[in-house]
Amino acid sequence: MRVANQTRNNREIERKFLLKQPPDQLKRSRHYVIEQGYLATEPAGRQVRLRKKGKTASLTFKVGRGAHREEREIKLSAKQFAALWPGTAGRRLRKTRYEIPWRGLLIEIDLYRGKNAGLVVAEVEFPNLAMCRKFKPPSWFGREVTGEKRYSNVRLANE
Amino acid sequence: MRVANQTRNNREIERKFLLKQPPDQLKRSRHYVIEQGYLATEPAGRQVRLRKKGKTASLTFKVGRGAHREEREIKLSAKQFAALWPGTAGRRLRKTRYEIPWRGLLIEIDLYRGKNAGLVVAEVEFPNLAMCRKFKPPSWFGREVTGEKRYSNVRLANE
């Protein structure tokens, strides 16, 4: 998903919302468990994240905050992941991600586990800024929290 | 070198010194150019570094400061390195490293290039804390700067 929705200069364009209620089709949707942790994070939003999604491991560098961020991602071998993962101790989170196709876009719904259980967040990525601005959230979306530190994964991993 | 001198829990034990004068054998010693940059750094010393040493690329996670740090390193493919390297823009440094065997230890002498040209630093890694404490610097070593932020590579890459 990330690669397809990235512009050529590795920018990702996305918005984040709380959920009033999960949509009807949630349990029938494609979903998987994500485990992620942070090797290092800076206050301005610069971060290095490790993630395991099923058997696929990756390392992602992000910089910037809000709807418009630079993102660089590489796949890691199981051995590379295992060597780095202990460095994320105390800075990890788990969530189940549901993928919901919606009017030519993809809505990703994250149900957080563990210490953040109960929190449900929806993210939408856009191929360009025009579509990002024009987006009309479905009725089951709640308040927009794009760029709010409180709902950043870095923060949720630490608290 | 790193791997050989690391204890089982990925701790590195090292001391850093300024140099009064480069030793006589410097120019005859094994040496190579190192280019490195930082994806993210935290004030307490936590960092993710990319490094290219000849054709070998690596990603290193470090945490802690001073003579005793945790370090985790993986080799990167050329493709993985190329994908991440742009993220270090404005946070890079170049140096030539000379390797000098000395009384069963290895002294690494770094001659910095570019904006840090003129700075020469020696690093010694130890297999254990006892040898670290007992170490008597050779006469051509200057002041010890172990743990001094001013001489950290992170700081030198930013200034």
PDB file of C-alpha atoms in Angstrom:
ATOM      1  CA  MET A   1       0.000   0.000   0.000  1.00  0.00           C
ATOM      2  CA  ARG A   2       2.713   2.442   1.045  1.00  0.00           C
ATOM      3  CA  VAL A   3       4.672   2.157  -2.184  1.00  0.00           C
ATOM      4  CA  ALA A   4       1.619   2.456  -4.454  1.00  0.00           C
ATOM      5  CA  ASN A   5       0.422   5.597  -2.721  1.00  0.00           C
ATOM      6  CA  GLN A   6       3.761   7.371  -2.607  1.00  0.00           C
ATOM      7  CA  THR A   7       4.719  10.134  -4.940  1.00  0.00           C
ATOM      8  CA  ARG A   8       8.126  10.067  -6.574  1.00  0.00           C
ATOM      9  CA  ASN A   9       9.902  11.989  -3.841  1.00  0.00           C
ATOM     10  CA  ASN A  10       8.828   9.517  -1.144  1.00  0.00           C
ATOM     11  CA  ARG A  11       6.148  11.711   0.359  1.00  0.00           C
ATOM     12  CA  GLU A  12       3.140  10.050   1.906  1.00  0.00           C
ATOM     13  CA  ILE A  13      -0.145  11.946   2.090  1.00  0.00           C
ATOM     14  CA  GLU A  14      -2.575  10.676   4.686  1.00  0.00           C
ATOM     15  CA  ARG A  15      -5.267  11.650   7.158  1.00  0.00           C
ATOM     16  CA  LYS A  16      -6.194  10.013  10.443  1.00  0.00           C
ATOM     17  CA  PHE A  17      -9.564   9.853  12.221  1.00  0.00           C
ATOM     18  CA  LEU A  18     -11.047   8.378  15.355  1.00  0.00           C
ATOM     19  CA  LEU A  19     -13.930   5.966  14.716  1.00  0.00           C
ATOM     20  CA  LYS A  20     -17.507   6.476  15.937  1.00  0.00           C
ATOM     21  CA  GLN A  21     -18.237   2.818  15.305  1.00  0.00           C
ATOM     22  CA  PRO A  22     -16.543   0.100  13.269  1.00  0.00           C
ATOM     23  CA  PRO A  23     -18.245  -0.359   9.864  1.00  0.00           C
ATOM     24  CA  ASP A  24     -20.479  -3.419   9.262  1.00  0.00           C
ATOM     25  CA  GLN A  25     -18.012  -5.100   6.931  1.00  0.00           C
ATOM     26  CA  LEU A  26     -15.112  -4.927   9.417  1.00  0.00           C
ATOM     27  CA  LYS A  27     -14.965  -8.578  10.484  1.00  0.00           C
ATOM     28  CA  ARG A  28     -15.231  -9.793   6.877  1.00  0.00           C
ATOM     29  CA  SER A  29     -12.350  -7.561   5.753  1.00  0.00           C
ATOM     30  CA  ARG A  30      -8.765  -8.549   5.121  1.00  0.00           C
ATOM     31  CA  HIS A  31      -6.833  -8.108   8.348  1.00  0.00           C
ATOM     32  CA  TYR A  32      -3.530  -8.976   9.957  1.00  0.00           C
ATOM     33  CA  VAL A  33      -1.609  -8.341  13.163  1.00  0.00           C
ATOM     34  CA  ILE A  34       1.070  -5.645  13.124  1.00  0.00           C
ATOM     35  CA  GLU A  35       3.828  -5.496  15.703  1.00  0.00           C
ATOM     36  CA  GLN A  36       6.064  -2.447  15.627  1.00  0.00           C
ATOM     37  CA  GLY A  37       8.693  -0.701  17.710  1.00  0.00           C
ATOM     38  CA  TYR A  38      10.880   2.380  17.490  1.00  0.00           C
ATOM     39  CA  LEU A  39      14.687   2.409  17.463  1.00  0.00           C
ATOM     40  CA  ALA A  40      14.908   6.207  17.745  1.00  0.00           C
ATOM     41  CA  THR A  41      12.490   9.127  17.551  1.00  0.00           C
ATOM     42  CA  GLU A  42      12.991  12.888  17.524  1.00  0.00           C
ATOM     43  CA  PRO A  43      10.407  15.435  18.773  1.00  0.00           C
ATOM     44  CA  ALA A  44       9.851  16.930  15.302  1.00  0.00           C
ATOM     45  CA  GLY A  45       8.580  13.573  14.027  1.00  0.00           C
ATOM     46  CA  ARG A  46      11.798  12.061  12.651  1.00  0.00           C
ATOM     47  CA  GLN A  47      11.772   8.343  13.470  1.00  0.00           C
ATOM     48  CA  VAL A  48      13.127   4.897  12.640  1.00  0.00           C
ATOM     49  CA  ARG A  49      10.512   2.168  12.999  1.00  0.00           C
ATOM     50  CA  LEU A  50      10.751  -1.633  12.844  1.00  0.00           C
ATOM     51  CA  ARG A  51       7.613  -3.510  11.836  1.00  0.00           C
ATOM     52  CA  LYS A  52       6.502  -7.129  11.483  1.00  0.00           C
ATOM     53  CA  LYS A  53       3.333  -7.765   9.491  1.00  0.00           C
ATOM     54  CA  GLY A  54       2.764 -11.494   9.267  1.00  0.00           C
ATOM     55  CA  LYS A  55       6.135 -12.839   8.125  1.00  0.00           C
ATOM     56  CA  THR A  56       7.197  -9.602   6.442  1.00  0.00           C
ATOM     57  CA  ALA A  57       9.667  -7.435   8.337  1.00  0.00           C
ATOM     58  CA  SER A  58      10.556  -3.871   7.422  1.00  0.00           C
ATOM     59  CA  LEU A  59      12.462  -0.805   8.590  1.00  0.00           C
ATOM     60  CA  THR A  60      10.889   2.589   7.910  1.00  0.00           C
ATOM     61  CA  PHE A  61      12.360   6.066   8.201  1.00  0.00           C
ATOM     62  CA  LYS A  62       9.899   8.961   8.499  1.00  0.00           C
ATOM     63  CA  VAL A  63      10.417  12.683   8.850  1.00  0.00           C
ATOM     64  CA  GLY A  64       7.848  15.443   9.314  1.00  0.00           C
ATOM     65  CA  ARG A  65       4.444  15.471  10.931  1.00  0.00           C
ATOM     66  CA  GLY A  66       0.823  15.764   9.819  1.00  0.00           C
ATOM     67  CA  ALA A  67      -0.766  14.910   6.476  1.00  0.00           C
ATOM     68  CA  HIS A  68       2.417  15.228   4.446  1.00  0.00           C
ATOM     69  CA  ARG A  69       5.524  13.251   5.417  1.00  0.00           C
ATOM     70  CA  GLU A  70       8.653  11.864   3.834  1.00  0.00           C
ATOM     71  CA  GLU A  71       8.842   8.099   4.194  1.00  0.00           C
ATOM     72  CA  ARG A  72      11.561   5.612   3.203  1.00  0.00           C
ATOM     73  CA  GLU A  73      11.058   1.900   3.725  1.00  0.00           C
ATOM     74  CA  ILE A  74      13.188  -1.219   3.194  1.00  0.00           C
ATOM     75  CA  LYS A  75      12.339  -4.882   3.652  1.00  0.00           C
ATOM     76  CA  LEU A  76      14.448  -6.683   6.229  1.00  0.00           C
ATOM     77  CA  SER A  77      15.474 -10.333   6.253  1.00  0.00           C
ATOM     78  CA  ALA A  78      14.388 -12.322   9.330  1.00  0.00           C
ATOM     79  CA  LYS A  79      18.014 -12.220  10.508  1.00  0.00           C
ATOM     80  CA  GLN A  80      18.326  -8.428  10.102  1.00  0.00           C
ATOM     81  CA  PHE A  81      15.051  -7.925  11.964  1.00  0.00           C
ATOM     82  CA  ALA A  82      16.065 -10.230  14.817  1.00  0.00           C
ATOM     83  CA  ALA A  83      19.360  -8.365  15.277  1.00  0.00           C
ATOM     84  CA  LEU A  84      17.676  -4.946  15.637  1.00  0.00           C
ATOM     85  CA  TRP A  85      14.338  -5.751  17.350  1.00  0.00           C
ATOM     86  CA  PRO A  86      15.708  -5.907  20.947  1.00  0.00           C
ATOM     87  CA  GLY A  87      16.655  -2.225  20.548  1.00  0.00           C
ATOM     88  CA  THR A  88      12.942  -1.328  20.569  1.00  0.00           C
ATOM     89  CA  ALA A  89      12.251  -2.717  24.069  1.00  0.00           C
ATOM     90  CA  GLY A  90       9.793  -0.449  25.937  1.00  0.00           C
ATOM     91  CA  ARG A  91       8.826   1.311  22.681  1.00  0.00           C
ATOM     92  CA  ARG A  92       6.514  -1.210  21.046  1.00  0.00           C
ATOM     93  CA  LEU A  93       2.872  -1.641  20.150  1.00  0.00           C
ATOM     94  CA  ARG A  94       0.567  -4.258  18.670  1.00  0.00           C
ATOM     95  CA  LYS A  95      -2.563  -3.700  16.628  1.00  0.00           C
ATOM     96  CA  THR A  96      -4.862  -5.533  14.249  1.00  0.00           C
ATOM     97  CA  ARG A  97      -5.222  -3.752  10.927  1.00  0.00           C
ATOM     98  CA  TYR A  98      -8.345  -4.118   8.762  1.00  0.00           C
ATOM     99  CA  GLU A  99      -8.261  -3.044   5.118  1.00  0.00           C
ATOM    100  CA  ILE A 100     -11.503  -1.596   3.774  1.00  0.00           C
ATOM    101  CA  PRO A 101     -11.729  -0.531   0.107  1.00  0.00           C
ATOM    102  CA  TRP A 102     -13.827   2.627  -0.091  1.00  0.00           C
ATOM    103  CA  ARG A 103     -14.628   4.677  -3.219  1.00  0.00           C
ATOM    104  CA  GLY A 104     -11.332   3.927  -4.941  1.00  0.00           C
ATOM    105  CA  LEU A 105      -9.322   4.511  -1.759  1.00  0.00           C
ATOM    106  CA  LEU A 106      -8.187   2.190   0.985  1.00  0.00           C
ATOM    107  CA  ILE A 107      -9.240   2.793   4.573  1.00  0.00           C
ATOM    108  CA  GLU A 108      -6.971   1.149   7.134  1.00  0.00           C
ATOM    109  CA  ILE A 109      -8.594   0.587  10.515  1.00  0.00           C
ATOM    110  CA  ASP A 110      -6.281  -0.129  13.435  1.00  0.00           C
ATOM    111  CA  LEU A 111      -7.609  -1.822  16.579  1.00  0.00           C
ATOM    112  CA  TYR A 112      -4.898  -1.362  19.168  1.00  0.00           C
ATOM    113  CA  ARG A 113      -3.965  -4.189  21.561  1.00  0.00           C
ATOM    114  CA  GLY A 114      -2.271  -4.358  24.928  1.00  0.00           C
ATOM    115  CA  LYS A 115      -1.984  -1.110  26.884  1.00  0.00           C
ATOM    116  CA  ASN A 116      -3.845   0.805  24.129  1.00  0.00           C
ATOM    117  CA  ALA A 117      -6.735  -1.689  23.863  1.00  0.00           C
ATOM    118  CA  GLY A 118     -10.020   0.073  23.064  1.00  0.00           C
ATOM    119  CA  LEU A 119      -8.460   2.677  20.793  1.00  0.00           C
ATOM    120  CA  VAL A 120      -9.629   2.420  17.173  1.00  0.00           C
ATOM    121  CA  VAL A 121      -8.181   4.673  14.474  1.00  0.00           C
ATOM    122  CA  ALA A 122      -8.781   4.943  10.733  1.00  0.00           C
ATOM    123  CA  GLU A 123      -6.108   6.079   8.273  1.00  0.00           C
ATOM    124  CA  VAL A 124      -6.574   6.988   4.643  1.00  0.00           C
ATOM    125  CA  GLU A 125      -3.694   7.465   2.193  1.00  0.00           C
ATOM    126  CA  PHE A 126      -4.096   9.566  -0.920  1.00  0.00           C
ATOM    127  CA  PRO A 127      -2.305   9.509  -4.273  1.00  0.00           C
ATOM    128  CA  ASN A 128      -2.164  13.330  -4.370  1.00  0.00           C
ATOM    129  CA  LEU A 129      -2.946  16.462  -2.377  1.00  0.00           C
ATOM    130  CA  ALA A 130      -6.093  17.317  -4.334  1.00  0.00           C
ATOM    131  CA  MET A 131      -7.748  14.017  -3.361  1.00  0.00           C
ATOM    132  CA  CYS A 132      -6.544  14.489   0.202  1.00  0.00           C
ATOM    133  CA  ARG A 133      -8.283  17.867   0.464  1.00  0.00           C
ATOM    134  CA  LYS A 134     -11.510  16.768  -1.251  1.00  0.00           C
ATOM    135  CA  PHE A 135     -11.970  13.652   0.896  1.00  0.00           C
ATOM    136  CA  LYS A 136     -15.423  13.420   2.563  1.00  0.00           C
ATOM    137  CA  PRO A 137     -15.225  11.040   5.519  1.00  0.00           C
ATOM    138  CA  PRO A 138     -17.890   8.295   5.740  1.00  0.00           C
ATOM    139  CA  SER A 139     -20.572   8.716   8.413  1.00  0.00           C
ATOM    140  CA  TRP A 140     -18.989   6.156  10.740  1.00  0.00           C
ATOM    141  CA  PHE A 141     -15.781   8.263  11.015  1.00  0.00           C
ATOM    142  CA  GLY A 142     -15.378  10.414  14.134  1.00  0.00           C
ATOM    143  CA  ARG A 143     -13.110  13.369  14.844  1.00  0.00           C
ATOM    144  CA  GLU A 144     -10.066  13.979  12.634  1.00  0.00           C
ATOM    145  CA  VAL A 145      -6.764  13.620  14.515  1.00  0.00           C
ATOM    146  CA  THR A 146      -4.246  14.046  11.667  1.00  0.00           C
ATOM    147  CA  GLY A 147      -0.950  15.275  13.147  1.00  0.00           C
ATOM    148  CA  GLU A 148      -2.142  15.098  16.767  1.00  0.00           C
ATOM    149  CA  LYS A 149       0.794  13.876  18.804  1.00  0.00           C
ATOM    150  CA  ARG A 150      -1.461  12.100  21.278  1.00  0.00           C
ATOM    151  CA  TYR A 151      -2.530   9.621  18.581  1.00  0.00           C
ATOM    152  CA  SER A 152       0.868   9.162  16.966  1.00  0.00           C
ATOM    153  CA  ASN A 153       2.120   5.586  17.060  1.00  0.00           C
ATOM    154  CA  VAL A 154       5.377   6.777  18.625  1.00  0.00           C
ATOM    155  CA  ARG A 155       3.427   8.176  21.577  1.00  0.00           C
ATOM    156  CA  LEU A 156       1.163   5.142  21.841  1.00  0.00           C
ATOM    157  CA  ALA A 157       4.222   2.856  21.873  1.00  0.00           C
ATOM    158  CA  ASN A 158       5.782   4.744  24.774  1.00  0.00           C
ATOM    159  CA  GLU A 159       2.823   5.240  27.077  1.00  0.00           C
TER     160      GLU A 159
ATOM    161  CA  MET B   1      36.281  -5.241  14.569  1.00  0.00           C
ATOM    162  CA  ARG B   2      33.014  -4.317  16.210  1.00  0.00           C
ATOM    163  CA  VAL B   3      31.756  -7.867  16.341  1.00  0.00           C
ATOM    164  CA  ALA B   4      34.978  -9.322  17.709  1.00  0.00           C
ATOM    165  CA  ASN B   5      35.139  -6.784  20.498  1.00  0.00           C
ATOM    166  CA  GLN B   6      31.561  -7.064  21.607  1.00  0.00           C
ATOM    167  CA  THR B   7      30.465  -8.956  24.652  1.00  0.00           C
ATOM    168  CA  ARG B   8      27.493 -11.277  24.351  1.00  0.00           C
ATOM    169  CA  ASN B   9      24.877  -8.687  25.274  1.00  0.00           C
ATOM    170  CA  ASN B  10      25.952  -6.362  22.453  1.00  0.00           C
ATOM    171  CA  ARG B  11      27.807  -3.944  24.692  1.00  0.00           C
ATOM    172  CA  GLU B  12      30.786  -2.124  23.258  1.00  0.00           C
ATOM    173  CA  ILE B  13      33.529  -0.884  25.556  1.00  0.00           C
ATOM    174  CA  GLU B  14      35.690   1.867  24.163  1.00  0.00           C
ATOM    175  CA  ARG B  15      37.659   5.007  24.967  1.00  0.00           C
ATOM    176  CA  LYS B  16      38.323   8.026  22.794  1.00  0.00           C
ATOM    177  CA  PHE B  17      41.297  10.423  22.801  1.00  0.00           C
ATOM    178  CA  LEU B  18      42.498  13.462  20.919  1.00  0.00           C
ATOM    179  CA  LEU B  19      45.878  12.989  19.244  1.00  0.00           C
ATOM    180  CA  LYS B  20      49.016  15.026  20.058  1.00  0.00           C
ATOM    181  CA  GLN B  21      50.602  13.849  16.831  1.00  0.00           C
ATOM    182  CA  PRO B  22      49.895  11.031  14.419  1.00  0.00           C
ATOM    183  CA  PRO B  23      52.209   8.033  15.048  1.00  0.00           C
ATOM    184  CA  ASP B  24      55.117   7.349  12.647  1.00  0.00           C
ATOM    185  CA  GLN B  25      53.493   4.252  11.142  1.00  0.00           C
ATOM    186  CA  LEU B  26      50.255   6.052  10.233  1.00  0.00           C
ATOM    187  CA  LYS B  27      50.706   6.330   6.477  1.00  0.00           C
ATOM    188  CA  ARG B  28      51.838   2.690   6.201  1.00  0.00           C
ATOM    189  CA  SER B  29      48.774   1.442   8.104  1.00  0.00           C
ATOM    190  CA  ARG B  30      45.643  -0.119   6.692  1.00  0.00           C
ATOM    191  CA  HIS B  31      43.123   2.636   6.043  1.00  0.00           C
ATOM    192  CA  TYR B  32      39.857   3.319   4.267  1.00  0.00           C
ATOM    193  CA  VAL B  33      37.334   6.101   3.805  1.00  0.00           C
ATOM    194  CA  ILE B  34      34.190   6.021   5.945  1.00  0.00           C
ATOM    195  CA  GLU B  35      31.074   7.940   5.023  1.00  0.00           C
ATOM    196  CA  GLN B  36      28.297   7.978   7.576  1.00  0.00           C
ATOM    197  CA  GLY B  37      25.052   9.751   8.330  1.00  0.00           C
ATOM    198  CA  TYR B  38      22.326   9.669  10.955  1.00  0.00           C
ATOM    199  CA  LEU B  39      18.668   8.834  10.340  1.00  0.00           C
ATOM    200  CA  ALA B  40      17.609   9.785  13.874  1.00  0.00           C
ATOM    201  CA  THR B  41      19.332  10.686  17.134  1.00  0.00           C
ATOM    202  CA  GLU B  42      18.053  11.281  20.660  1.00  0.00           C
ATOM    203  CA  PRO B  43      19.788  13.519  23.228  1.00  0.00           C
ATOM    204  CA  ALA B  44      20.587  10.605  25.567  1.00  0.00           C
ATOM    205  CA  GLY B  45      22.757   8.996  22.879  1.00  0.00           C
ATOM    206  CA  ARG B  46      20.224   6.714  21.186  1.00  0.00           C
ATOM    207  CA  GLN B  47      20.897   6.780  17.446  1.00  0.00           C
ATOM    208  CA  VAL B  48      20.473   5.029  14.114  1.00  0.00           C
ATOM    209  CA  ARG B  49      23.501   5.407  11.843  1.00  0.00           C
ATOM    210  CA  LEU B  50      24.104   4.469   8.214  1.00  0.00           C
ATOM    211  CA  ARG B  51      27.695   3.803   7.182  1.00  0.00           C
ATOM    212  CA  LYS B  52      29.562   2.994   3.995  1.00  0.00           C
ATOM    213  CA  LYS B  53      33.086   1.625   4.381  1.00  0.00           C
ATOM    214  CA  GLY B  54      34.484   0.815   0.946  1.00  0.00           C
ATOM    215  CA  LYS B  55      31.724  -1.268  -0.636  1.00  0.00           C
ATOM    216  CA  THR B  56      30.299  -2.461   2.678  1.00  0.00           C
ATOM    217  CA  ALA B  57      27.143  -0.754   3.890  1.00  0.00           C
ATOM    218  CA  SER B  58      25.681  -1.121   7.363  1.00  0.00           C
ATOM    219  CA  LEU B  59      23.003   0.180   9.697  1.00  0.00           C
ATOM    220  CA  THR B  60      23.909   0.533  13.370  1.00  0.00           C
ATOM    221  CA  PHE B  61      21.707   1.160  16.386  1.00  0.00           C
ATOM    222  CA  LYS B  62      23.416   2.536  19.505  1.00  0.00           C
ATOM    223  CA  VAL B  63      22.053   3.474  22.892  1.00  0.00           C
ATOM    224  CA  GLY B  64      23.858   5.011  25.872  1.00  0.00           C
ATOM    225  CA  ARG B  65      26.867   7.285  26.104  1.00  0.00           C
ATOM    226  CA  GLY B  66      30.473   7.040  27.253  1.00  0.00           C
ATOM    227  CA  ALA B  67      32.736   3.999  27.523  1.00  0.00           C
ATOM    228  CA  HIS B  68      29.958   1.421  27.729  1.00  0.00           C
ATOM    229  CA  ARG B  69      27.237   1.333  25.080  1.00  0.00           C
ATOM    230  CA  GLU B  70      24.776  -1.108  23.582  1.00  0.00           C
ATOM    231  CA  GLU B  71      25.316  -1.541  19.852  1.00  0.00           C
ATOM    232  CA  ARG B  72      23.405  -3.554  17.239  1.00  0.00           C
ATOM    233  CA  GLU B  73      24.608  -3.661  13.650  1.00  0.00           C
ATOM    234  CA  ILE B  74      23.318  -5.227  10.434  1.00  0.00           C
ATOM    235  CA  LYS B  75      24.827  -5.304   6.958  1.00  0.00           C
ATOM    236  CA  LEU B  76      22.735  -3.646   4.273  1.00  0.00           C
ATOM    237  CA  SER B  77      22.518  -4.551   0.595  1.00  0.00           C
ATOM    238  CA  ALA B  78      23.458  -1.769  -1.840  1.00  0.00           C
ATOM    239  CA  LYS B  79      19.755  -1.390  -2.625  1.00  0.00           C
ATOM    240  CA  GLN B  80      18.712  -1.102   1.028  1.00  0.00           C
ATOM    241  CA  PHE B  81      21.438   1.477   1.647  1.00  0.00           C
ATOM    242  CA  ALA B  82      20.472   3.553  -1.403  1.00  0.00           C
ATOM    243  CA  ALA B  83      16.822   3.655  -0.278  1.00  0.00           C
ATOM    244  CA  LEU B  84      17.659   5.012   3.197  1.00  0.00           C
ATOM    245  CA  TRP B  85      20.746   7.210   2.614  1.00  0.00           C
ATOM    246  CA  PRO B  86      18.836  10.331   1.374  1.00  0.00           C
ATOM    247  CA  GLY B  87      17.221  10.475   4.845  1.00  0.00           C
ATOM    248  CA  THR B  88      20.607  11.459   6.342  1.00  0.00           C
ATOM    249  CA  ALA B  89      20.962  14.694   4.314  1.00  0.00           C
ATOM    250  CA  GLY B  90      22.518  17.450   6.468  1.00  0.00           C
ATOM    251  CA  ARG B  91      23.638  14.894   9.063  1.00  0.00           C
ATOM    252  CA  ARG B  92      26.676  13.323   7.441  1.00  0.00           C
ATOM    253  CA  LEU B  93      30.423  13.156   7.852  1.00  0.00           C
ATOM    254  CA  ARG B  94      33.448  11.721   6.064  1.00  0.00           C
ATOM    255  CA  LYS B  95      36.678  10.517   7.616  1.00  0.00           C
ATOM    256  CA  THR B  96      39.686   8.373   6.793  1.00  0.00           C
ATOM    257  CA  ARG B  97      40.217   5.626   9.324  1.00  0.00           C
ATOM    258  CA  TYR B  98      43.666   4.143  10.011  1.00  0.00           C
ATOM    259  CA  GLU B  99      43.984   0.836  11.882  1.00  0.00           C
ATOM    260  CA  ILE B 100      47.020   0.521  14.121  1.00  0.00           C
ATOM    261  CA  PRO B 101      47.655  -2.727  16.047  1.00  0.00           C
ATOM    262  CA  TRP B 102      49.027  -1.858  19.486  1.00  0.00           C
ATOM    263  CA  ARG B 103      49.902  -4.287  22.318  1.00  0.00           C
ATOM    264  CA  GLY B 104      47.192  -6.777  21.426  1.00  0.00           C
ATOM    265  CA  LEU B 105      44.589  -4.047  20.899  1.00  0.00           C
ATOM    266  CA  LEU B 106      43.525  -2.118  17.830  1.00  0.00           C
ATOM    267  CA  ILE B 107      43.795   1.661  17.758  1.00  0.00           C
ATOM    268  CA  GLU B 108      41.525   3.314  15.215  1.00  0.00           C
ATOM    269  CA  ILE B 109      42.626   6.794  14.156  1.00  0.00           C
ATOM    270  CA  ASP B 110      40.046   8.954  12.407  1.00  0.00           C
ATOM    271  CA  LEU B 111      41.144  11.923  10.271  1.00  0.00           C
ATOM    272  CA  TYR B 112      38.013  13.915   9.646  1.00  0.00           C
ATOM    273  CA  ARG B 113      37.288  15.460   6.231  1.00  0.00           C
ATOM    274  CA  GLY B 114      35.115  18.312   5.013  1.00  0.00           C
ATOM    275  CA  LYS B 115      33.815  20.731   7.614  1.00  0.00           C
ATOM    276  CA  ASN B 116      35.665  18.881  10.393  1.00  0.00           C
ATOM    277  CA  ALA B 117      39.034  18.752   8.559  1.00  0.00           C
ATOM    278  CA  GLY B 118      41.946  19.026  10.999  1.00  0.00           C
ATOM    279  CA  LEU B 119      40.281  17.029  13.758  1.00  0.00           C
ATOM    280  CA  VAL B 120      42.104  13.756  14.545  1.00  0.00           C
ATOM    281  CA  VAL B 121      40.691  11.306  17.081  1.00  0.00           C
ATOM    282  CA  ALA B 122      41.845   7.887  18.307  1.00  0.00           C
ATOM    283  CA  GLU B 123      39.453   5.176  19.508  1.00  0.00           C
ATOM    284  CA  VAL B 124      40.326   1.981  21.309  1.00  0.00           C
ATOM    285  CA  GLU B 125      37.861  -0.870  21.836  1.00  0.00           C
ATOM    286  CA  PHE B 126      38.345  -3.370  24.650  1.00  0.00           C
ATOM    287  CA  PRO B 127      37.217  -6.979  25.081  1.00  0.00           C
ATOM    288  CA  ASN B 128      36.283  -6.365  28.727  1.00  0.00           C
ATOM    289  CA  LEU B 129      36.027  -3.671  31.398  1.00  0.00           C
ATOM    290  CA  ALA B 130      39.216  -4.724  33.203  1.00  0.00           C
ATOM    291  CA  MET B 131      41.338  -4.082  30.109  1.00  0.00           C
ATOM    292  CA  CYS B 132      39.448  -0.829  29.528  1.00  0.00           C
ATOM    293  CA  ARG B 133      40.380   0.446  33.000  1.00  0.00           C
ATOM    294  CA  LYS B 134      44.019  -0.724  32.882  1.00  0.00           C
ATOM    295  CA  PHE B 135      44.736   0.835  29.475  1.00  0.00           C
ATOM    296  CA  LYS B 136      47.820   3.121  29.458  1.00  0.00           C
ATOM    297  CA  PRO B 137      47.632   5.455  26.447  1.00  0.00           C
ATOM    298  CA  PRO B 138      50.738   5.699  24.227  1.00  0.00           C
ATOM    299  CA  SER B 139      52.787   8.914  24.486  1.00  0.00           C
ATOM    300  CA  TRP B 140      51.385  10.316  21.231  1.00  0.00           C
ATOM    301  CA  PHE B 141      47.821  10.299  22.643  1.00  0.00           C
ATOM    302  CA  GLY B 142      46.440  13.610  23.912  1.00  0.00           C
ATOM    303  CA  ARG B 143      43.518  14.365  26.203  1.00  0.00           C
ATOM    304  CA  GLU B 144      40.847  11.713  26.764  1.00  0.00           C
ATOM    305  CA  VAL B 145      37.418  12.763  25.424  1.00  0.00           C
ATOM    306  CA  THR B 146      35.389   9.587  26.062  1.00  0.00           C
ATOM    307  CA  GLY B 147      31.716  10.530  26.321  1.00  0.00           C
ATOM    308  CA  GLU B 148      32.274  14.223  25.517  1.00  0.00           C
ATOM    309  CA  LYS B 149      29.358  15.304  23.382  1.00  0.00           C
ATOM    310  CA  ARG B 150      31.482  17.805  21.488  1.00  0.00           C
ATOM    311  CA  TYR B 151      33.485  14.979  19.914  1.00  0.00           C
ATOM    312  CA  SER B 152      30.597  12.623  19.268  1.00  0.00           C
ATOM    313  CA  ASN B 153      30.129  11.743  15.615  1.00  0.00           C
ATOM    314  CA  VAL B 154      26.494  12.777  15.828  1.00  0.00           C
ATOM    315  CA  ARG B 155      27.544  16.292  16.825  1.00  0.00           C
ATOM    316  CA  LEU B 156      30.327  16.451  14.235  1.00  0.00           C
ATOM    317  CA  ALA B 157      27.873  15.382  11.520  1.00  0.00           C
ATOM    318  CA  ASN B 158      25.475  18.204  12.399  1.00  0.00           C
ATOM    319  CA  GLU B 159      27.808  21.134  12.846  1.00  0.00           C
TER     320      GLU B 159
END
